[in-house]
Amino acid sequence: MAVSAFRVTQLPLLHQSQVTVARAARSKKMIGGRRNLKGFVISAQYSQSQDLFTSRLQSRIENLPKLVEDIVQTSINTGPRGALRLVQGVQAFLGVGGEWLNDLSKSTRVSGSLPTEMQLGLLSPLYLRKLFERMGATYIKLGQFIASAPTLFPQEYVDEFQNCFDKAPPVPFEEIRKILQEELGRPIESVYEYVDPAPLASASIAQVHGARLRGSQEDVVIKVLKPGIEDFLVADLNFIYVVARIFEFLSPEFSRTSLVGIVKDIRESMLEEVDFNKEAKNIESFKRYLETMGLSGQATAPRVYKHCSSRRVLTMERLYGVPLTDLDSISALVSSPENSLITALNVWFGSLLSCESFHADVHAGNLWLLRDGRIGFLDFGIVGRISPKTWAAMEVFLASIATEEYESMASALIQMGATNIDELDTEIVVATGSGRTAVAANVAVDERQMNALFLDLVRVSESYGLKFPREFALLMKQLLYFDRYTRLLAPNMNMLQDQRISVVSNRRKNRYNDSFN
């Protein structure tokens, strides 16, 4: 019985042990299976990474000959100018680097810690701007581009590069005289009765002088390309282009930001800038638009004197008037400043549709009320051409603002690609300005204030996930200028709702309405 009892009591124990062992065996198999599964996943991920790496490597190898060809061709186009600019670049780098080291030493002694700006070194906004200024005209223009493109660059850089709008040091008149004689092919006294040695304006690319034509005794302004600017531009922009190409080749992430495309646009537009024949064509195109639309009695642009203009010299009619921000002077010239503003708005809006290009820099120095009561559009160095797609969306957007139809407004933004940066319509041509035919002390301040306002607009938009296409941003900036003039000259007028202002074209309005409803 004892044996029987033992067996009875032990059997359950033996059974439990067997179950435990069986469970342990199963658990071991499961753990082993999980390990095998984990190993399989890791292997698959490694295989995918290897395939991606192989694909990228193969793509780079395929693109390498094109990159090398591009670099070689760009180097050939640059020629000996590249070596000279390299030396000047090293000197500029060492100069600003010395400033940074000196400031670094002072900062360490005073606070014992390094501010963030000091930690960034020459890549910080302050020292990068100083480096650009030492590098000369090309980089100053690039700085102005950064200051005017808050949709592309961080705010701290946009703010710092506002300083690049300051007046550039003038070139001695003897050098200007030499260029005039070379371009005209004869003594300047045979063309101009008088040329004022003191410049009306001096920018990074060109210098403007007042003069009087011999014979007709007409007052003119002469825009002269500064000496050596072409060589600097070609060498600098080619170098920047090559660097951008290499960056995109080494890091595909840069291609998503269209780095090469942006640099290429800047390069082409700035190289066009040194050919004043281009600006002359822009002016003549605008004047044809005024004549065709019967607007010559309401607005004008300077006449170009072709017999004393060339690639590096542009002689234009001198217009006399006051900027649209000078309310007291405007009130002395016309009885209704509001009507003058309405004229300016209608002429500019009309040019978006009916002219080959539109004036894309209507700050106070470039938009005047003339002594005869007409609106004067000056300095056609910056022009834009807007694609039909973006303009159709822009029309609906402006009309929606006026009527507060927010769904249509959102649809227009989507149509412009404002919600997807990779699908932006970039069919726009922009040529950066050079020199000023107008003399206004508040031009630089005007530019800074408008960029600051535009930055606020961009920040609000980006907080809702919106990205402005470049065309839209360019147009919006001009509207901000006009909004400023409206607040000053016609504070009770709503620019987008006033029936006297043709914001949306009737001939296109019905045509595109259906696509946004």
CSV table of N, CA and C in Angstrom, one decimal, residues 198-329:
chain,number,residue,atom,x,y,z
A,198,ALA,N,29.6,113.4,-60.4
A,198,ALA,CA,29.0,112.8,-59.1
A,198,ALA,C,27.9,111.9,-59.5
A,199,PRO,N,27.9,110.6,-59.1
A,199,PRO,CA,26.9,109.6,-59.5
A,199,PRO,C,25.6,109.9,-58.8
A,200,LEU,N,24.5,109.7,-59.5
A,200,LEU,CA,23.2,109.8,-58.9
A,200,LEU,C,22.9,108.6,-58.0
A,201,ALA,N,23.5,107.4,-58.4
A,201,ALA,CA,23.4,106.2,-57.6
A,201,ALA,C,24.5,105.3,-57.9
A,202,SER,N,24.9,104.5,-57.0
A,202,SER,CA,26.0,103.5,-57.2
A,202,SER,C,25.6,102.2,-56.5
A,203,ALA,N,25.4,101.1,-57.4
A,203,ALA,CA,25.1,99.8,-56.9
A,203,ALA,C,26.3,98.9,-57.1
A,204,SER,N,26.1,97.6,-56.8
A,204,SER,CA,27.2,96.6,-56.9
A,204,SER,C,27.6,96.4,-58.3
A,205,ILE,N,26.6,96.5,-59.2
A,205,ILE,CA,26.9,96.1,-60.6
A,205,ILE,C,27.1,97.4,-61.5
A,206,ALA,N,26.4,98.4,-61.3
A,206,ALA,CA,26.4,99.6,-62.2
A,206,ALA,C,26.4,100.9,-61.4
A,207,GLN,N,26.7,101.9,-62.2
A,207,GLN,CA,26.7,103.3,-61.6
A,207,GLN,C,25.9,104.2,-62.5
A,208,VAL,N,25.1,105.1,-61.9
A,208,VAL,CA,24.2,106.0,-62.7
A,208,VAL,C,24.7,107.4,-62.6
A,209,HIS,N,24.8,108.1,-63.8
A,209,HIS,CA,25.2,109.5,-63.8
A,209,HIS,C,24.2,110.4,-64.6
A,210,GLY,N,23.9,111.6,-64.1
A,210,GLY,CA,23.1,112.5,-64.9
A,210,GLY,C,23.9,113.1,-66.0
A,211,ALA,N,23.2,113.4,-67.1
A,211,ALA,CA,23.9,114.0,-68.3
A,211,ALA,C,22.9,114.8,-69.2
A,212,ARG,N,23.5,115.5,-70.2
A,212,ARG,CA,22.6,116.2,-71.2
A,212,ARG,C,23.2,115.8,-72.6
A,213,LEU,N,22.3,115.5,-73.5
A,213,LEU,CA,22.7,115.1,-74.8
A,213,LEU,C,23.1,116.3,-75.6
A,214,ARG,N,24.1,116.1,-76.4
A,214,ARG,CA,24.5,117.2,-77.3
A,214,ARG,C,23.5,117.3,-78.5
A,215,GLY,N,23.2,118.5,-78.9
A,215,GLY,CA,22.3,118.8,-80.0
A,215,GLY,C,20.9,118.9,-79.5
A,216,SER,N,20.2,117.9,-79.0
A,216,SER,CA,18.8,118.0,-78.6
A,216,SER,C,18.7,118.6,-77.2
A,217,GLN,N,19.8,118.7,-76.4
A,217,GLN,CA,19.8,119.3,-75.1
A,217,GLN,C,18.8,118.6,-74.1
A,218,GLU,N,18.5,117.3,-74.4
A,218,GLU,CA,17.6,116.5,-73.5
A,218,GLU,C,18.4,116.0,-72.3
A,219,ASP,N,17.7,116.1,-71.1
A,219,ASP,CA,18.3,115.5,-69.9
A,219,ASP,C,18.2,114.0,-69.9
A,220,VAL,N,19.3,113.3,-69.6
A,220,VAL,CA,19.3,111.9,-69.6
A,220,VAL,C,20.0,111.3,-68.4
A,221,VAL,N,19.9,110.0,-68.1
A,221,VAL,CA,20.7,109.3,-67.2
A,221,VAL,C,21.5,108.3,-67.9
A,222,ILE,N,22.7,108.0,-67.4
A,222,ILE,CA,23.5,107.0,-68.1
A,222,ILE,C,23.9,105.9,-67.0
A,223,LYS,N,23.5,104.7,-67.3
A,223,LYS,CA,23.8,103.6,-66.5
A,223,LYS,C,25.0,102.9,-67.1
A,224,VAL,N,26.1,102.8,-66.3
A,224,VAL,CA,27.4,102.3,-66.8
A,224,VAL,C,27.8,101.1,-66.0
A,225,LEU,N,28.1,100.0,-66.6
A,225,LEU,CA,28.5,98.8,-66.0
A,225,LEU,C,29.9,99.0,-65.3
A,226,LYS,N,30.1,98.7,-64.1
A,226,LYS,CA,31.3,98.9,-63.4
A,226,LYS,C,32.5,98.1,-64.0
A,227,PRO,N,33.7,98.5,-64.0
A,227,PRO,CA,34.8,97.8,-64.7
A,227,PRO,C,35.1,96.5,-64.0
A,228,GLY,N,35.3,95.5,-64.8
A,228,GLY,CA,35.7,94.2,-64.3
A,228,GLY,C,34.6,93.3,-63.8
A,229,ILE,N,33.4,93.8,-63.8
A,229,ILE,CA,32.3,93.1,-63.2
A,229,ILE,C,32.0,91.8,-63.9
A,230,GLU,N,32.0,91.9,-65.3
A,230,GLU,CA,31.7,90.7,-66.1
A,230,GLU,C,32.6,89.5,-65.7
A,231,ASP,N,34.0,89.8,-65.6
A,231,ASP,CA,34.9,88.7,-65.3
A,231,ASP,C,34.6,88.2,-63.9
A,232,PHE,N,34.3,89.0,-63.0
A,232,PHE,CA,34.0,88.5,-61.6
A,232,PHE,C,32.7,87.7,-61.6
A,233,LEU,N,31.7,88.1,-62.3
A,233,LEU,CA,30.5,87.4,-62.4
A,233,LEU,C,30.6,86.0,-63.0
A,234,VAL,N,31.3,86.0,-64.1
A,234,VAL,CA,31.5,84.7,-64.8
A,234,VAL,C,32.2,83.7,-63.9
A,235,ALA,N,33.4,84.2,-63.3
A,235,ALA,CA,34.2,83.3,-62.5
A,235,ALA,C,33.4,82.8,-61.2
A,236,ASP,N,32.8,83.8,-60.6
A,236,ASP,CA,32.1,83.5,-59.3
A,236,ASP,C,30.9,82.6,-59.5
A,237,LEU,N,30.1,82.9,-60.5
A,237,LEU,CA,28.9,82.1,-60.7
A,237,LEU,C,29.2,80.7,-61.2
A,238,ASN,N,30.2,80.6,-62.1
A,238,ASN,CA,30.6,79.3,-62.5
A,238,ASN,C,31.1,78.4,-61.4
A,239,PHE,N,31.8,79.1,-60.5
A,239,PHE,CA,32.3,78.3,-59.3
A,239,PHE,C,31.2,77.9,-58.4
A,240,ILE,N,30.2,78.8,-58.2
A,240,ILE,CA,29.1,78.4,-57.3
A,240,ILE,C,28.3,77.3,-58.0
A,241,TYR,N,28.1,77.4,-59.3
A,241,TYR,CA,27.4,76.3,-60.0
A,241,TYR,C,28.1,75.0,-59.9
A,242,VAL,N,29.4,74.9,-60.1
A,242,VAL,CA,30.1,73.7,-59.9
A,242,VAL,C,30.0,73.1,-58.5
A,243,VAL,N,30.1,73.9,-57.5
A,243,VAL,CA,29.9,73.5,-56.1
A,243,VAL,C,28.5,72.9,-55.9
A,244,ALA,N,27.5,73.5,-56.5
A,244,ALA,CA,26.2,73.0,-56.3
A,244,ALA,C,26.0,71.7,-57.0
A,245,ARG,N,26.6,71.5,-58.2
A,245,ARG,CA,26.6,70.3,-58.9
A,245,ARG,C,27.2,69.2,-58.2
A,246,ILE,N,28.4,69.4,-57.5
A,246,ILE,CA,29.1,68.4,-56.7
A,246,ILE,C,28.3,68.0,-55.5
A,247,PHE,N,27.6,69.0,-54.9
A,247,PHE,CA,26.8,68.8,-53.7
A,247,PHE,C,25.7,67.8,-54.1
A,248,GLU,N,25.0,68.1,-55.1
A,248,GLU,CA,23.9,67.3,-55.6
A,248,GLU,C,24.3,65.9,-56.0
A,249,PHE,N,25.5,65.8,-56.5
A,249,PHE,CA,26.1,64.5,-56.9
A,249,PHE,C,26.4,63.6,-55.7
A,250,LEU,N,27.0,64.3,-54.7
A,250,LEU,CA,27.4,63.6,-53.5
A,250,LEU,C,26.2,63.3,-52.5
A,251,SER,N,25.2,64.2,-52.5
A,251,SER,CA,24.1,64.0,-51.6
A,251,SER,C,22.8,64.2,-52.4
A,252,PRO,N,22.1,63.2,-52.7
A,252,PRO,CA,20.8,63.3,-53.4
A,252,PRO,C,19.8,64.2,-52.7
A,253,GLU,N,19.9,64.4,-51.4
A,253,GLU,CA,19.0,65.2,-50.7
A,253,GLU,C,18.9,66.7,-51.2
A,254,PHE,N,20.1,67.1,-51.7
A,254,PHE,CA,20.2,68.5,-52.3
A,254,PHE,C,19.4,68.6,-53.5
A,255,SER,N,19.2,67.5,-54.3
A,255,SER,CA,18.4,67.6,-55.5
A,255,SER,C,17.0,67.8,-55.2
A,256,ARG,N,16.5,67.4,-54.1
A,256,ARG,CA,15.1,67.6,-53.7
A,256,ARG,C,14.8,69.1,-53.4
A,257,THR,N,15.9,69.8,-53.1
A,257,THR,CA,15.7,71.3,-52.8
A,257,THR,C,15.9,72.1,-54.1
A,258,SER,N,16.2,71.4,-55.2
A,258,SER,CA,16.5,72.0,-56.5
A,258,SER,C,17.6,73.0,-56.4
A,259,LEU,N,18.7,72.7,-55.7
A,259,LEU,CA,19.8,73.5,-55.4
A,259,LEU,C,20.4,74.0,-56.7
A,260,VAL,N,20.7,73.0,-57.6
A,260,VAL,CA,21.3,73.4,-58.9
A,260,VAL,C,20.4,74.2,-59.7
A,261,GLY,N,19.1,73.9,-59.7
A,261,GLY,CA,18.1,74.7,-60.5
A,261,GLY,C,18.1,76.1,-60.0
A,262,ILE,N,18.1,76.4,-58.7
A,262,ILE,CA,18.1,77.7,-58.1
A,262,ILE,C,19.4,78.5,-58.5
A,263,VAL,N,20.6,77.8,-58.4
A,263,VAL,CA,21.8,78.4,-58.7
A,263,VAL,C,21.9,78.7,-60.2
A,264,LYS,N,21.4,77.8,-61.0
A,264,LYS,CA,21.4,78.0,-62.5
A,264,LYS,C,20.5,79.2,-62.9
A,265,ASP,N,19.3,79.3,-62.2
A,265,ASP,CA,18.5,80.5,-62.5
A,265,ASP,C,19.2,81.8,-62.1
A,266,ILE,N,19.8,81.8,-60.9
A,266,ILE,CA,20.6,83.0,-60.5
A,266,ILE,C,21.7,83.3,-61.5
A,267,ARG,N,22.4,82.3,-61.9
A,267,ARG,CA,23.6,82.5,-62.8
A,267,ARG,C,23.1,83.1,-64.1
A,268,GLU,N,22.1,82.5,-64.7
A,268,GLU,CA,21.6,83.0,-66.0
A,268,GLU,C,21.1,84.4,-65.9
A,269,SER,N,20.3,84.7,-64.8
A,269,SER,CA,19.7,86.0,-64.7
A,269,SER,C,20.8,87.1,-64.4
A,270,MET,N,21.8,86.8,-63.6
A,270,MET,CA,22.8,87.7,-63.3
A,270,MET,C,23.8,88.0,-64.5
A,271,LEU,N,24.0,86.9,-65.3
A,271,LEU,CA,24.8,87.1,-66.5
A,271,LEU,C,24.0,87.9,-67.5
A,272,GLU,N,22.7,87.8,-67.5
A,272,GLU,CA,21.9,88.7,-68.4
A,272,GLU,C,22.0,90.1,-67.9
A,273,GLU,N,22.1,90.3,-66.6
A,273,GLU,CA,22.2,91.6,-66.0
A,273,GLU,C,23.3,92.5,-66.5
A,274,VAL,N,24.4,91.9,-66.9
A,274,VAL,CA,25.6,92.7,-67.4
A,274,VAL,C,25.4,93.0,-68.8
A,275,ASP,N,24.3,92.7,-69.5
A,275,ASP,CA,24.0,93.0,-70.8
A,275,ASP,C,22.8,94.0,-70.8
A,276,PHE,N,23.1,95.3,-70.9
A,276,PHE,CA,22.1,96.3,-70.8
A,276,PHE,C,21.1,96.3,-72.0
A,277,ASN,N,21.5,95.6,-73.1
A,277,ASN,CA,20.6,95.4,-74.2
A,277,ASN,C,19.3,94.7,-73.7
A,278,LYS,N,19.4,93.8,-72.7
A,278,LYS,CA,18.3,93.1,-72.2
A,278,LYS,C,17.3,94.0,-71.5
A,279,GLU,N,17.9,94.9,-70.7
A,279,GLU,CA,17.1,95.9,-69.9
A,279,GLU,C,16.4,96.8,-70.9
A,280,ALA,N,17.1,97.2,-72.0
A,280,ALA,CA,16.5,98.1,-73.0
A,280,ALA,C,15.3,97.4,-73.6
A,281,LYS,N,15.4,96.1,-73.9
A,281,LYS,CA,14.3,95.4,-74.5
A,281,LYS,C,13.1,95.4,-73.5
A,282,ASN,N,13.4,95.2,-72.2
A,282,ASN,CA,12.3,95.2,-71.2
A,282,ASN,C,11.6,96.5,-71.2
A,283,ILE,N,12.3,97.6,-71.3
A,283,ILE,CA,11.7,98.9,-71.3
A,283,ILE,C,10.8,99.1,-72.5
A,284,GLU,N,11.4,98.8,-73.7
A,284,GLU,CA,10.7,98.9,-74.9
A,284,GLU,C,9.4,98.1,-75.0
A,285,SER,N,9.5,96.9,-74.4
A,285,SER,CA,8.3,96.0,-74.3
A,285,SER,C,7.2,96.6,-73.5
A,286,PHE,N,7.6,97.2,-72.4
A,286,PHE,CA,6.6,97.9,-71.5
A,286,PHE,C,6.0,99.1,-72.2
A,287,LYS,N,6.8,99.9,-72.9
A,287,LYS,CA,6.3,101.1,-73.6
A,287,LYS,C,5.3,100.6,-74.7
A,288,ARG,N,5.6,99.5,-75.4
A,288,ARG,CA,4.7,99.0,-76.4
A,288,ARG,C,3.4,98.6,-75.8
A,289,TYR,N,3.4,98.0,-74.6
A,289,TYR,CA,2.2,97.7,-73.9
A,289,TYR,C,1.4,98.9,-73.6
A,290,LEU,N,2.0,100.0,-73.1
A,290,LEU,CA,1.3,101.2,-72.8
A,290,LEU,C,0.7,101.8,-74.1
A,291,GLU,N,1.4,101.8,-75.2
A,291,GLU,CA,0.9,102.4,-76.4
A,291,GLU,C,-0.3,101.5,-76.9
A,292,THR,N,-0.2,100.2,-76.9
A,292,THR,CA,-1.2,99.3,-77.4
A,292,THR,C,-2.5,99.4,-76.6
A,293,MET,N,-2.4,99.6,-75.3
A,293,MET,CA,-3.5,99.7,-74.5
A,293,MET,C,-4.1,101.1,-74.3
A,294,GLY,N,-3.4,102.1,-74.9
A,294,GLY,CA,-3.9,103.5,-74.8
A,294,GLY,C,-3.6,104.1,-73.5
A,295,LEU,N,-2.5,103.7,-72.8
A,295,LEU,CA,-2.2,104.1,-71.5
A,295,LEU,C,-1.0,105.1,-71.4
A,296,SER,N,-0.5,105.5,-72.6
A,296,SER,CA,0.7,106.4,-72.6
A,296,SER,C,0.4,107.7,-71.9
A,297,GLY,N,-0.9,108.2,-71.9
A,297,GLY,CA,-1.2,109.4,-71.3
A,297,GLY,C,-1.3,109.3,-69.8
A,298,GLN,N,-1.3,108.1,-69.3
A,298,GLN,CA,-1.5,107.8,-67.8
A,298,GLN,C,-0.2,107.4,-67.1
A,299,ALA,N,0.7,106.7,-67.9
A,299,ALA,CA,1.9,106.1,-67.4
A,299,ALA,C,3.0,106.1,-68.4
A,300,THR,N,4.2,106.0,-68.0
A,300,THR,CA,5.3,105.9,-69.0
A,300,THR,C,6.5,105.2,-68.3
A,301,ALA,N,7.5,105.0,-69.2
A,301,ALA,CA,8.8,104.4,-68.8
A,301,ALA,C,9.8,105.2,-69.5
A,302,PRO,N,11.1,105.3,-69.1
A,302,PRO,CA,12.1,106.1,-69.8
A,302,PRO,C,12.3,105.7,-71.2
A,303,ARG,N,12.5,106.6,-72.1
A,303,ARG,CA,12.9,106.4,-73.5
A,303,ARG,C,14.4,106.0,-73.5
A,304,VAL,N,14.7,104.9,-74.3
A,304,VAL,CA,16.1,104.5,-74.4
A,304,VAL,C,16.7,105.1,-75.7
A,305,TYR,N,17.8,105.7,-75.6
A,305,TYR,CA,18.5,106.3,-76.7
A,305,TYR,C,19.6,105.3,-77.2
A,306,LYS,N,19.2,104.6,-78.3
A,306,LYS,CA,20.0,103.5,-78.8
A,306,LYS,C,21.3,104.0,-79.4
A,307,HIS,N,21.4,105.2,-79.9
A,307,HIS,CA,22.6,105.6,-80.5
A,307,HIS,C,23.7,105.8,-79.5
A,308,CYS,N,23.4,105.9,-78.3
A,308,CYS,CA,24.4,106.0,-77.2
A,308,CYS,C,24.2,105.0,-76.1
A,309,SER,N,23.7,103.9,-76.5
A,309,SER,CA,23.6,102.7,-75.6
A,309,SER,C,24.3,101.5,-76.2
A,310,SER,N,24.7,100.6,-75.3
A,310,SER,CA,25.4,99.4,-75.8
A,310,SER,C,25.2,98.3,-74.7
A,311,ARG,N,26.0,97.3,-74.8
A,311,ARG,CA,26.0,96.2,-73.8
A,311,ARG,C,26.3,96.7,-72.4
A,312,ARG,N,27.2,97.7,-72.3
A,312,ARG,CA,27.7,98.1,-71.0
A,312,ARG,C,27.2,99.5,-70.7
A,313,VAL,N,26.5,100.2,-71.6
A,313,VAL,CA,26.1,101.5,-71.3
A,313,VAL,C,24.6,101.6,-71.7
A,314,LEU,N,23.8,102.2,-70.9
A,314,LEU,CA,22.4,102.4,-71.2
A,314,LEU,C,22.0,103.9,-70.9
A,315,THR,N,21.7,104.6,-72.0
A,315,THR,CA,21.3,106.0,-71.9
A,315,THR,C,19.8,106.1,-72.0
A,316,MET,N,19.2,106.7,-71.0
A,316,MET,CA,17.8,106.8,-70.9
A,316,MET,C,17.3,108.2,-70.6
A,317,GLU,N,16.1,108.5,-71.0
A,317,GLU,CA,15.4,109.7,-70.7
A,317,GLU,C,15.4,109.9,-69.2
A,318,ARG,N,15.7,111.1,-68.7
A,318,ARG,CA,15.6,111.4,-67.3
A,318,ARG,C,14.2,111.9,-66.9
A,319,LEU,N,13.5,111.1,-66.1
A,319,LEU,CA,12.2,111.5,-65.6
A,319,LEU,C,12.3,112.2,-64.3
A,320,TYR,N,11.5,113.2,-64.2
A,320,TYR,CA,11.5,114.0,-62.9
A,320,TYR,C,10.1,113.8,-62.2
A,321,GLY,N,10.2,113.5,-60.9
A,321,GLY,CA,9.0,113.3,-60.2
A,321,GLY,C,9.4,112.9,-58.7
A,322,VAL,N,8.4,112.3,-58.0
A,322,VAL,CA,8.6,112.0,-56.6
A,322,VAL,C,8.1,110.6,-56.4
A,323,PRO,N,8.7,109.9,-55.4
A,323,PRO,CA,8.2,108.5,-55.1
A,323,PRO,C,6.8,108.5,-54.6
A,324,LEU,N,6.1,107.4,-54.7
A,324,LEU,CA,4.7,107.3,-54.3
A,324,LEU,C,4.6,107.3,-52.7
A,325,THR,N,5.7,107.4,-52.0
A,325,THR,CA,5.6,107.5,-50.6
A,325,THR,C,5.7,108.9,-50.1
A,326,ASP,N,5.9,109.9,-51.0
A,326,ASP,CA,6.1,111.3,-50.7
A,326,ASP,C,4.7,112.0,-50.8
A,327,LEU,N,3.9,111.8,-49.8
A,327,LEU,CA,2.5,112.3,-49.8
A,327,LEU,C,2.4,113.8,-50.0
A,328,ASP,N,3.2,114.6,-49.3
A,328,ASP,CA,3.2,116.0,-49.4
A,328,ASP,C,3.4,116.5,-50.8
A,329,SER,N,4.5,116.0,-51.4
A,329,SER,CA,4.8,116.4,-52.8
A,329,SER,C,3.8,115.9,-53.8
